[in-house]
XYZ file of C-alpha atoms in Angstrom:
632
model
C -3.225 31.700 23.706
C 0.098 31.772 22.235
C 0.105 35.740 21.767
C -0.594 36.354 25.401
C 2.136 33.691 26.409
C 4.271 35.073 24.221
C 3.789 38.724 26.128
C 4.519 37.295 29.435
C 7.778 36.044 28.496
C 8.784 39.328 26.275
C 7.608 40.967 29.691
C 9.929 38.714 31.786
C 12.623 38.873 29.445
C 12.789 42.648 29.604
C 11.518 43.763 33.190
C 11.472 42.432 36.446
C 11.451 38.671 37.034
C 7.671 36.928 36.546
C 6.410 33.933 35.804
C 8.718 32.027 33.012
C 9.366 28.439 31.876
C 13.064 28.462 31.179
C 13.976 27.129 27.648
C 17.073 27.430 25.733
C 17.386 29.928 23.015
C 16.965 28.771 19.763
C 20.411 28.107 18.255
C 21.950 26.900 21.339
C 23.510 23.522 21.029
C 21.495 20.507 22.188
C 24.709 18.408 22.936
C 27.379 18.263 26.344
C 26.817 21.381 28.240
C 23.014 22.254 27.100
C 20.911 20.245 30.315
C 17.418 19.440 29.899
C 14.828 21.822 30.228
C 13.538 22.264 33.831
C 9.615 22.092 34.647
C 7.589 23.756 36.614
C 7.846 27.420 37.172
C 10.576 30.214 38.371
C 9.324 32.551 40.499
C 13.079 35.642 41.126
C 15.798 34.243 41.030
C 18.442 34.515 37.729
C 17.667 36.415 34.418
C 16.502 33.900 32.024
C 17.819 32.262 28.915
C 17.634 35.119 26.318
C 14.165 34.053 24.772
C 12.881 34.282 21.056
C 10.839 37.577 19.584
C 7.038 36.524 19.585
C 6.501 35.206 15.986
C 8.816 32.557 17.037
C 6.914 31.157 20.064
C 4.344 29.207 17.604
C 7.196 26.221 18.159
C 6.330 25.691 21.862
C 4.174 22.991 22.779
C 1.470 22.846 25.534
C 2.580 21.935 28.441
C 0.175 19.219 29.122
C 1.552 16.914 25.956
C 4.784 17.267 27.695
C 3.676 16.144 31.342
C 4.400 12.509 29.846
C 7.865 10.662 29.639
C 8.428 8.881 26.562
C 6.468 5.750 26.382
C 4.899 3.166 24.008
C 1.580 2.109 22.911
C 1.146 -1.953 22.589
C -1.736 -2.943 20.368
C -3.395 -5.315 20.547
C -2.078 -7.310 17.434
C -3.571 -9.712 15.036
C -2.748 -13.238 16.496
C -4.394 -15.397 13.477
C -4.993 -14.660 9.998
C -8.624 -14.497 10.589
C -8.540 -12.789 13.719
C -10.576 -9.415 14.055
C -11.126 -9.176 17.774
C -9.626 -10.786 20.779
C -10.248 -11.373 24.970
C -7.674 -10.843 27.051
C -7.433 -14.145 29.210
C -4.761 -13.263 31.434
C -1.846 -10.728 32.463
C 1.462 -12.287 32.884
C 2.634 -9.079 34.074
C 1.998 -6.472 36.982
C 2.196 -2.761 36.463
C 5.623 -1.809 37.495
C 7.099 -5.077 36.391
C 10.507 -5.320 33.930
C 9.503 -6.870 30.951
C 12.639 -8.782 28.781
C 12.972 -9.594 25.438
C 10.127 -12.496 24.005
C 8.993 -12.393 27.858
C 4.993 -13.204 27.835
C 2.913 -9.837 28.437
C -0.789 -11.533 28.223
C -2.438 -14.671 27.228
C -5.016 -13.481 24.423
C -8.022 -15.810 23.431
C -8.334 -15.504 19.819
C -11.294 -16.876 17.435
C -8.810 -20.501 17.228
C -6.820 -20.097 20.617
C -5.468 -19.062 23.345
C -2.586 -17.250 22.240
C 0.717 -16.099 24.176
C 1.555 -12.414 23.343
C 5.253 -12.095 23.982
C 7.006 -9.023 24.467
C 9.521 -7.508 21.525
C 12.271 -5.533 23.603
C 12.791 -4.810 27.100
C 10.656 -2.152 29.101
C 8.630 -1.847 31.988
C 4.755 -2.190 32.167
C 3.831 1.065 33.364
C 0.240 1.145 32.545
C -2.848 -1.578 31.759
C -5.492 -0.303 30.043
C -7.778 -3.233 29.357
C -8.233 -5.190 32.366
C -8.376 -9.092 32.026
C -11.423 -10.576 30.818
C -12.669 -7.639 28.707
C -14.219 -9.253 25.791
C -14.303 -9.058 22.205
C -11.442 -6.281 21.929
C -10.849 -4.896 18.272
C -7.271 -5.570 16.698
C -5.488 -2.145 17.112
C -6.400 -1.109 20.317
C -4.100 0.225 22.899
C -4.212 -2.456 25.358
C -0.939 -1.289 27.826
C 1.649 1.593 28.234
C 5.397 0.696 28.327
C 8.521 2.694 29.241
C 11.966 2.156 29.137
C 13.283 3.691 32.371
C 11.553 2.750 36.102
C 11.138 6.408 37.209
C 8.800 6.707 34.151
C 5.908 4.638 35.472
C 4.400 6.621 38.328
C 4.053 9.373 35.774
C 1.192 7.230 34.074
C -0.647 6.192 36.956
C -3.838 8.090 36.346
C -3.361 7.308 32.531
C -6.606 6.802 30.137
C -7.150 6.551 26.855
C -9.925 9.448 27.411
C -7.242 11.910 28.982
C -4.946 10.893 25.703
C -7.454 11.240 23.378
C -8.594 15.027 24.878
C -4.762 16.085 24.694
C -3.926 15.053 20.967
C -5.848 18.091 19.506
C -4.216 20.385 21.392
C -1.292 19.105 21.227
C -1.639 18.376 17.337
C -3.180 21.613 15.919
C -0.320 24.341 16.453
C -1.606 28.078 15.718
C -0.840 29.194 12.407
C 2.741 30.952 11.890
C 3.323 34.468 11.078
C 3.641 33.627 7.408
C 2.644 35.630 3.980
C -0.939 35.349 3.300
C -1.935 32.340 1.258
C -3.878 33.321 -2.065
C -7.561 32.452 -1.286
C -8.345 28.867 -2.695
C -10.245 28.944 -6.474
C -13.381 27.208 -6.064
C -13.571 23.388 -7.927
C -14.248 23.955 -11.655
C -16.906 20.892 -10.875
C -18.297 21.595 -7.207
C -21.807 20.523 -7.484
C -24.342 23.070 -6.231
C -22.031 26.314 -6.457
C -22.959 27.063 -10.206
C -26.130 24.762 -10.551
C -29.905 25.349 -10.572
C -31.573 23.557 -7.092
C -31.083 20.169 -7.734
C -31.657 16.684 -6.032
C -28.069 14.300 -6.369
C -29.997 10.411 -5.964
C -27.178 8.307 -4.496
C -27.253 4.377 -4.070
C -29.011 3.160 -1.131
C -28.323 -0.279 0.869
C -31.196 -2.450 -0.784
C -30.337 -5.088 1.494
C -28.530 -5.412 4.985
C -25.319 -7.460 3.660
C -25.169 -5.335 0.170
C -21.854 -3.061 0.040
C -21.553 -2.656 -3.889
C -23.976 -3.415 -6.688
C -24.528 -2.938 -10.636
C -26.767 -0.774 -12.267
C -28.206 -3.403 -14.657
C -30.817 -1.102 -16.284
C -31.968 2.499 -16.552
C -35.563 2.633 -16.986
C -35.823 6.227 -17.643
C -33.796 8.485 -19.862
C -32.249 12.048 -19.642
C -35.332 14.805 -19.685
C -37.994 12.201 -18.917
C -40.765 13.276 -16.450
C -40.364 11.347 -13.055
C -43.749 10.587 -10.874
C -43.657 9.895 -7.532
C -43.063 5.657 -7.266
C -41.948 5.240 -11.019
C -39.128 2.281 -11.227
C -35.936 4.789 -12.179
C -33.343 1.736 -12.197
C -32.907 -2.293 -12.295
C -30.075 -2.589 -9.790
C -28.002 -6.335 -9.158
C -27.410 -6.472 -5.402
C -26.095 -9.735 -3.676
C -29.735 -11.050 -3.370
C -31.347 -10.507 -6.113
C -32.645 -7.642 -8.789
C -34.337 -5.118 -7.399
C -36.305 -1.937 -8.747
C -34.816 1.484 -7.514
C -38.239 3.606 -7.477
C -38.637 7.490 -7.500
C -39.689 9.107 -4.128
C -40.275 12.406 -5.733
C -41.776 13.934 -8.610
C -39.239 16.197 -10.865
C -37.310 15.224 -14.224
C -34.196 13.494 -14.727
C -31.662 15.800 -15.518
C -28.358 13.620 -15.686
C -27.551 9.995 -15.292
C -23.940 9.606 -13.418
C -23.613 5.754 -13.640
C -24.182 3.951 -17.230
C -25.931 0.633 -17.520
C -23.637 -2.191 -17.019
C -21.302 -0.642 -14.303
C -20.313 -3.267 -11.679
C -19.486 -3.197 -8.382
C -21.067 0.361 -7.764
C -20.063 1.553 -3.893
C -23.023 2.889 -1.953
C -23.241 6.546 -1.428
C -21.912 6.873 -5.132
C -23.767 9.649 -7.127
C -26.215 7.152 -9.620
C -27.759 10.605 -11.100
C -29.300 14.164 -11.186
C -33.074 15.265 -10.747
C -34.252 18.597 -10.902
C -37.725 20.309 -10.344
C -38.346 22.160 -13.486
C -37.846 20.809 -16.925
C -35.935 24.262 -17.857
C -33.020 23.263 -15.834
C -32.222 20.109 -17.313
C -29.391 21.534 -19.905
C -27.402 22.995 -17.183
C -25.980 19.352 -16.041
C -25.277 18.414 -19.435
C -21.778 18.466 -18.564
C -22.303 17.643 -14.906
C -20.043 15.193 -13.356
C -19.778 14.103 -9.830
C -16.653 13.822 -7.639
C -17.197 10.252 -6.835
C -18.077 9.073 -10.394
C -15.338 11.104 -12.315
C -13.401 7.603 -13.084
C -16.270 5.413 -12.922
C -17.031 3.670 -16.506
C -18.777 0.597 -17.924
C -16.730 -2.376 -17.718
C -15.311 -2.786 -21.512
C -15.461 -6.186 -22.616
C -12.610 -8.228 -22.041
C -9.979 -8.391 -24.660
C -9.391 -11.795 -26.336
C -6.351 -13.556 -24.802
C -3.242 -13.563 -26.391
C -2.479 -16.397 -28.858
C -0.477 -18.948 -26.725
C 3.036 -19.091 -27.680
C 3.078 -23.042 -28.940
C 6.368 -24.114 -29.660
C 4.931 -26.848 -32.586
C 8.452 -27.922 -34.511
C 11.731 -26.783 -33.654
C 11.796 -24.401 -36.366
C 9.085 -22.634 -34.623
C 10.664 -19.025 -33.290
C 11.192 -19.358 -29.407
C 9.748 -16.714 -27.185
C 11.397 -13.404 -26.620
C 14.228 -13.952 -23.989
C 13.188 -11.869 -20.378
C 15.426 -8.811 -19.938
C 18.433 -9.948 -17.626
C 17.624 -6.598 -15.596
C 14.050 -8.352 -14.297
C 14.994 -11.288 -12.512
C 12.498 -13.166 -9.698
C 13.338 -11.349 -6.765
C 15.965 -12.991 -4.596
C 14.792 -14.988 -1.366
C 15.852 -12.136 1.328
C 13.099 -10.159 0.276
C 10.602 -12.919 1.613
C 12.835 -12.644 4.921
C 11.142 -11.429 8.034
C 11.665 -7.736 8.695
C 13.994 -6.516 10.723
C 14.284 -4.077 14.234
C 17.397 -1.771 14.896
C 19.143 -3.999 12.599
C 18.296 -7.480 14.246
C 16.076 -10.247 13.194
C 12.813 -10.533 15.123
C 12.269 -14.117 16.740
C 11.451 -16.058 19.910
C 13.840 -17.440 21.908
C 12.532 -20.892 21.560
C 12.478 -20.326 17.643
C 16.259 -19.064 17.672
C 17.412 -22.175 19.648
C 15.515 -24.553 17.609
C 17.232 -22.595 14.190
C 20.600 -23.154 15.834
C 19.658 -26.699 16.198
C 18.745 -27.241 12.579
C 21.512 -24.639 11.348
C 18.640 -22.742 9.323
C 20.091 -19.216 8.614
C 17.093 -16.690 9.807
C 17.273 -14.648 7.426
C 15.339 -16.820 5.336
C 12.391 -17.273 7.443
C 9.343 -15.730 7.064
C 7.936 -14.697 10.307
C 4.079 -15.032 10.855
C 4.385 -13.761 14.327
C 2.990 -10.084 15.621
C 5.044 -7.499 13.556
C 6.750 -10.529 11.725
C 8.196 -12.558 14.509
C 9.515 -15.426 13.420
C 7.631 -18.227 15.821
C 8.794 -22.328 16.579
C 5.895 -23.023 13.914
C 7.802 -20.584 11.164
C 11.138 -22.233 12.066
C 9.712 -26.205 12.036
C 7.446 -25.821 8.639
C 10.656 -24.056 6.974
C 11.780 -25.172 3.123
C 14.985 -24.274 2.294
C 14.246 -22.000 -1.272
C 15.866 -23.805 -4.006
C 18.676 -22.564 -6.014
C 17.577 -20.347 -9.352
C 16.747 -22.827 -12.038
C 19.384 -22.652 -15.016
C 17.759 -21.141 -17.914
C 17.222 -24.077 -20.277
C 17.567 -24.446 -23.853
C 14.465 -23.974 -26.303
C 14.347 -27.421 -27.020
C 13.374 -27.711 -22.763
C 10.736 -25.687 -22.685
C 7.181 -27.908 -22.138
C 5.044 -27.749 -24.417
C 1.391 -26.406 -23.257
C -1.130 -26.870 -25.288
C -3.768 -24.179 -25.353
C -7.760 -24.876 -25.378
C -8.561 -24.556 -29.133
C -10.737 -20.973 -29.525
C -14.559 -21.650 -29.400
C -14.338 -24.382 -27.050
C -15.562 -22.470 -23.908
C -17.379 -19.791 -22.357
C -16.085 -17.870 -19.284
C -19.305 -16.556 -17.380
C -18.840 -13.226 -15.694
C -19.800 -13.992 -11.890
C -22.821 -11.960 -10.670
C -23.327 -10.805 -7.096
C -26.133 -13.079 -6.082
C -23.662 -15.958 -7.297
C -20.870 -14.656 -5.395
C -22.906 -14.485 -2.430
C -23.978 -17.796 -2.397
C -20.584 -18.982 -3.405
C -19.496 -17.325 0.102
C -22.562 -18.298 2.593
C -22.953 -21.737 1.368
C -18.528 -22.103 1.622
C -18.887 -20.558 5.473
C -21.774 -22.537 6.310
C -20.216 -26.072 5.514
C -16.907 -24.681 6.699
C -18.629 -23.668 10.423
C -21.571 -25.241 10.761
C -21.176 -28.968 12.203
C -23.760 -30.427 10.058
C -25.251 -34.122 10.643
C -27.760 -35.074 8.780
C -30.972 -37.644 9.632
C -33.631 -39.581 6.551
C -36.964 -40.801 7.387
C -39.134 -42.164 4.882
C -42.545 -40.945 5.153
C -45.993 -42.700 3.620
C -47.805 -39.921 1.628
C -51.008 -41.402 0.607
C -53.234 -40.020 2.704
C -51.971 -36.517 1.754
C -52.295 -37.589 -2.050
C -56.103 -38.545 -1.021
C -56.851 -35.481 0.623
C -55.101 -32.802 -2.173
C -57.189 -34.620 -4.491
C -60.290 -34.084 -2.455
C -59.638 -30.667 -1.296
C -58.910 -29.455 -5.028
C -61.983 -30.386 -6.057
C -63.163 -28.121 -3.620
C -61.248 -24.631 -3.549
C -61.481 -22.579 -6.583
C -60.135 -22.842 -9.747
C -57.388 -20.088 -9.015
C -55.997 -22.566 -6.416
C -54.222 -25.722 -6.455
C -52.741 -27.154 -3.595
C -49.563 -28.969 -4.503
C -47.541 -31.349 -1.993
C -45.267 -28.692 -0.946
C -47.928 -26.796 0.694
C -48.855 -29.725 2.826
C -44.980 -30.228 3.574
C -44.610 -26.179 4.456
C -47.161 -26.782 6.647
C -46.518 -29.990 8.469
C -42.745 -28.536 8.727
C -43.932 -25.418 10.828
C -46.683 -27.423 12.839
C -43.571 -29.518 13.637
C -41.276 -26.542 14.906
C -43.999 -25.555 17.376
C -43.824 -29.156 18.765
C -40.250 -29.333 18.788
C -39.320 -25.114 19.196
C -35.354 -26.619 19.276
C -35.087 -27.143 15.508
C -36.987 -23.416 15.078
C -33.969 -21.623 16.628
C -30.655 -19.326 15.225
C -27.341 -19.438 16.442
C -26.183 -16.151 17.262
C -22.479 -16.368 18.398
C -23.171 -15.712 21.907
C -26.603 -16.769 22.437
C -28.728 -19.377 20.999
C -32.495 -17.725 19.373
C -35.256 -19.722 19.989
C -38.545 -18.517 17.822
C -41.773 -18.240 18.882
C -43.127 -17.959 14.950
C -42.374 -20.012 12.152
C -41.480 -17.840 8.561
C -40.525 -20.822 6.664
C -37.805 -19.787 3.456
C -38.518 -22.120 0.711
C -35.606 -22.795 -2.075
C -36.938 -21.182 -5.131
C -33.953 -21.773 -8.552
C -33.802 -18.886 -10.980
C -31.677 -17.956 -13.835
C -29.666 -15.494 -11.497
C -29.153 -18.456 -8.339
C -30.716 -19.871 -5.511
C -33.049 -17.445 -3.569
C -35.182 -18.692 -0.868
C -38.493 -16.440 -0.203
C -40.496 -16.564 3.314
C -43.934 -17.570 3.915
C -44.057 -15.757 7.039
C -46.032 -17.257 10.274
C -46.954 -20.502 8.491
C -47.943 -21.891 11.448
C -51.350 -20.015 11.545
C -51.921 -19.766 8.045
C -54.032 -22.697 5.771
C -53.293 -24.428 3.177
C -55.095 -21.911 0.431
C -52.855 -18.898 1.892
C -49.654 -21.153 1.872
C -50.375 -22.187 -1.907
C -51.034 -18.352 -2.504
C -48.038 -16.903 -0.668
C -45.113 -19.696 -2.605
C -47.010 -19.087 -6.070
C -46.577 -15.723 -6.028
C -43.183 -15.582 -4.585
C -41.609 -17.676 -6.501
C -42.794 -15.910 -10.262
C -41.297 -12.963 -8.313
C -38.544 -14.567 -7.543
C -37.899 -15.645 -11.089
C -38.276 -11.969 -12.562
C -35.888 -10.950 -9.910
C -38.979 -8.779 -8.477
C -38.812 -9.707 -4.939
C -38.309 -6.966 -2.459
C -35.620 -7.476 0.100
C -37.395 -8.122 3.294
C -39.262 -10.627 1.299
C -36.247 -13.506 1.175
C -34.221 -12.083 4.321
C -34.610 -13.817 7.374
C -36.573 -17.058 8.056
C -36.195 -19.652 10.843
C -36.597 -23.067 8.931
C -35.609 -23.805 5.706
C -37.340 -26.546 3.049
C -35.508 -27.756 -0.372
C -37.674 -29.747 -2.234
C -35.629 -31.330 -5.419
C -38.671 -34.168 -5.906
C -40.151 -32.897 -9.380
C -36.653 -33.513 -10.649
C -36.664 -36.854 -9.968
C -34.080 -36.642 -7.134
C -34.572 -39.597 -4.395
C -33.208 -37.602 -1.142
C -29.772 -35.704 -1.041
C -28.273 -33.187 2.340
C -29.115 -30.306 2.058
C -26.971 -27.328 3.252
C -27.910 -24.836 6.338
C -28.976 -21.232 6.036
C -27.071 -19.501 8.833
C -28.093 -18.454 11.000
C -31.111 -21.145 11.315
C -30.223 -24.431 12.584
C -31.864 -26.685 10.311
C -33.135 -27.220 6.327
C -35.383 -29.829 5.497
C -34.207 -31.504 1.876
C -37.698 -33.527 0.374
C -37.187 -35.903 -2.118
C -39.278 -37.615 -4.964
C -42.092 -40.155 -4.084
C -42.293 -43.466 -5.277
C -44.463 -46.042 -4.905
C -43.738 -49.368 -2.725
C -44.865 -52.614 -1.120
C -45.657 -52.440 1.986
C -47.101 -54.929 4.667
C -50.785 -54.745 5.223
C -53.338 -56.672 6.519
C -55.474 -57.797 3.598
C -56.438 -60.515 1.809
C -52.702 -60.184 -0.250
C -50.723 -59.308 2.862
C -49.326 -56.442 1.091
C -50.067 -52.972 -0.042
C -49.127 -50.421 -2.131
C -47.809 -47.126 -0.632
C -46.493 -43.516 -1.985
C -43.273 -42.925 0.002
C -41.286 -40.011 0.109
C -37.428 -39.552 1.646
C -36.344 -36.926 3.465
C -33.424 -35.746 4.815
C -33.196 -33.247 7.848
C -29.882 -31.326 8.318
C -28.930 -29.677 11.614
C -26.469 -27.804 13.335
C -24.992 -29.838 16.026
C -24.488 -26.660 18.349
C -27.768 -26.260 18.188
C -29.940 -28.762 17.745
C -28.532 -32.794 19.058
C -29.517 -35.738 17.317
C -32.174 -36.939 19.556
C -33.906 -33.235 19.327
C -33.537 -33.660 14.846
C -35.294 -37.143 15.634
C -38.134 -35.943 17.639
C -38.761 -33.285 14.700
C -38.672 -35.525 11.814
C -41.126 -37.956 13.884
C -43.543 -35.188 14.798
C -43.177 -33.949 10.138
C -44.097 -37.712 9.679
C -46.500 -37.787 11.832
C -48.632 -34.775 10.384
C -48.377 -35.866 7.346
C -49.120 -39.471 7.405
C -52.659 -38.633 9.652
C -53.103 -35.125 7.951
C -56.234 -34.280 9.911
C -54.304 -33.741 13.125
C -52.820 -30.742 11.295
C -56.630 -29.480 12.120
C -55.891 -29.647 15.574
């Protein structure tokens, strides 16, 4: 394109008039006396500007990334500190409108508030490109075009972000320039594949949906071993649990990328080398892989420094800091600054003035720093730079003799539940509801049935309370439901997730549709997952999901406690010890004595109301106070 543009204008430089876009030559000055370039085309009329020899015409730019004035981009900003998307509620302004300085533009809803978003310097709106109401709108995006000059705007009436987005790669990849030939590029001393026998590069896959790193606890095969089709290659730590990494293909293992022990282990990253025929395996001896080049076992951490403990005054003092490494001075925690000004509301300014706080000092929170009322009202003047004291000031801190602790490295699973169980309290309104419930009709009938099943089976009290709890979200299908944000999931099965404790954290497993299943299957299905559970063997679909939870802390003793919710299910059913009580009958002693157990139902208030939790926990008691309705 540009060769045969750069012909027509050697033609029309030389020749007759044609077809030419005037332009200045190159050289000429750009100050008083050079006016802007003209658009559009010239058909006769005076010689043109003398015009550059072809290799020079590389510099022009297509026309169609000049059609537009000069203009700005507003994005849509990050209102709050945990904002990620916003709605715009409302334009202030009209297209065509003058904007001024800390004028509103929009009122955006965040994920706290609705939020003004003020302008930062004067302009005109020339374009929207969201329209109000659009929903859930991802920090960044071009919501509006501004200009500075009026005559600017109609120029952007038919502006998208589609037309934009089709005229940056033109307008961004210029044809190469008439240049010396570059020497051709020498291939990567390491580029796998170029050099190697066929080979098979096993990456790490997402073992669960929430998993973005994880850590290659064990390597169950070694370099040169023979690989069959479902052999367990690796032991790998995700933020569930410890799951097997098996072999889909036959072949041998040629080169392991990732020792045992490395943490935090992105996915995609090169874990090792198979190959098909044994013969091949000393070629990746000195394989490496792009991604893994820097990637090492975590050394063990070095033992902290002895703590410098002044004990007598005769003790040395610590080494004085250099004077050339002082704390850095309070301007650099100032808000930035734009063409030399401080950015900052109008109302914030005024109510500075007010309290004679100098600016410069404030740290704006504001879009692009701006310094807000809020900033300006929660502002502490910084203290002056503490005199540096004499030895004989300095506290005295004394340090936690060696041996006397244990710092625990934390694992994923732990982190994870560190984070869920921190947002759940944090979002979910919990409330929380006890019953007490008389078990000794279930006691009678476990006894009775065990006696009856076979010896591989023996029905414990949670089985009975798994399955009273999922006869008792069909009743009530309010308290078997998920918040999702936007809509609220009601389920039409019951997979209970039972708490199991292992050495690694808290994993609940699902007995899935234990509405329909009996007793037997129940007692089968939590046996088995929980000793998987405890050998971290428990494949991931196996503890993801679930619509009720049940915690059951009774074998330890534990009266009742609150349990807290699984998001996103709505409630978790905490079952306490049972104890034996009076209670009234009518006998010949007026009394009786009765097996109670506590519970304790927690629910999410946006989900589930109080009278809904109460109809649950009374339809739970009822099943298992008359167990043979569970028959029904």
């Amino acid at each position: 394109m540009w060769r045969v543009l750069a012909r027509r204008v050697s033609r029309g430089a030389a020749g007759p008039p044609g077809l030419v876009r005037p332009r200045r030559a190159l050289g000429a000055g750009v100050g008083a006396g050079a006016g802007p370039a003209r658009r559009g085309p010239v058909w006769g009329g005076p010689a043109p500007r003398p015009l550059l020899p072809p290799p020079a015409w590389p510099r022009l730019v297509p026309r169609r990334c000049c059609s537009l004035p000069a203009h700005q981009k507003v994005a849509l900003p990050a209102l709050s500190p945990t904002m990620q998307m916003g709605t715009i509620a409302r334009w202030e302004k009209k297209e065509g409108d003058k904007i001024n300085e800390g004028d509103l533009i929009a009122e955006v809803e965040t994920d706290k508030a609705t939020v003004g978003f003020e302008s930062l310097e004067e302009c005109y709106l020339a374009k929207i490109l969201v329209p109000e109401g659009t929903r859930d709108v991802p920090i960044g995006a071009v919501i509006c075009i501004t200009v500075e000059k009026p005559e600017y705007i109609d120029a952007f009436k038919n502006y998208t972000l589609d037309s934009a987005a089709a005229a940056a790669p033109a307008a961004s990849v210029p044809p190469p320039p008439a240049a010396a030939p570059s020497p051709p590029p020498q291939p990567s001393p390491q580029a796998p594949g170029s050099s190697y026998p066929p080979h098979m590069q096993i990456t790490l896959p997402a073992l669960s949906p929430t998993m973005t790193m994880g850590t290659v606890q064990r390597w169950e095969k070694k370099v040169g071993e023979k690989l069959s089709e479902g052999d367990l290659l690796a032991e790998i730590e995700t933020d569930k649990a410890t799951i097997g990494f098996e072999v889909q293909e036959e072949g041998y293992l040629a080169k392991i990328l990732v020792p045992e022990g490395t943490r935090d282990v992105p996915l995609g990253t090169p874990l090792c080398i198979i190959v098909e025929k044994e013969a091949d395996i000393p070629a990746f001896a000195d394989y490496q892989a792009a991604a893994v080049t820097d990637m090492k076992a975590p050394a063990p951490p070095p033992p902290p420094p002895p703590p410098q403990v002044m004990a007598t005054p005769a003790a040395a003092p610590p080494p004085a800091q250099p004077a050339a490494a002082p704390a850095p001075a309070a301007p650099s925690a100032g808000p930035p600054r734009k063409g030399g000004r401080v950015v900052v509301s109008p109302l914030a300014k005024k109510l500075a003035a007010e309290k004679g706080i100098d600016l410069t000092q404030v740290k704006g929170t504001g879009p692009d720093g701006r310094i807000t009322k809020k900033d300006v009202e929660s502002f502490v003047p910084s203290k002056a730079p503490p005199v540096a004291a004499a030895p004989e000031a300095v506290p005295v801190v004394a340090a936690a003799p060696e041996g006397t602790f244990t710092d625990i490295p934390i694992s994923n699973i732990r982190r994870v539940i560190a984070q869920r169980l921190m947002q759940s309290k944090q979002t979910i309104p919990h409330y929380y509801l006890s019953i007490d419930v008389n078990m000794g009709k279930v006691l009678v009938l476990r006894k009775e049935l065990n006696q009856e099943v076979s010896e591989n089976i023996k029905l414990s009290v949670n089985d009975f309370i798994i399955k009273a709890s999922a006869l008792a979200c069909l009743k009530v299908p309010e308290a078997n439901s998920s918040w999702m944000d936007t809509v609220i999931r009601q389920n039409h099965v019951v997979d209970v997730s039972v708490a199991v404790s292992t050495p690694a954290g808290l994993i609940t497993p699902i007995v899935f549709n234990a509405h329909i299943k009996g007793l037997a299957a129940i007692s089968k299905d939590v046996a088995s997952l929980a000793a998987r559970a405890r050998e971290g063997k428990l494949q991931p679909h196996e503890f993801q999901g679930g619509t009720f939870t049940i915690s059951n802390l009774g074998m330890y003793g534990i009266k009742n406690f609150s349990a807290i919710i699984n998001p996103p299910q709505a409630c978790i059913l905490a079952v306490g010890s049972s104890k034996e009580i009076l209670v009234p009958a009518d006998n010949e002693k007026g009394f009786d004595v009765a097996s109670v157990m506590s519970v304790t139902l927690s629910c999410d208030h946006r989900v589930v109301d109080g009278a809904v939790g109460a109809q649950w926990l009374a339809e739970f008691k009822n099943f298992l106070e008359k167990p043979v309705t569970m028959l029904l």
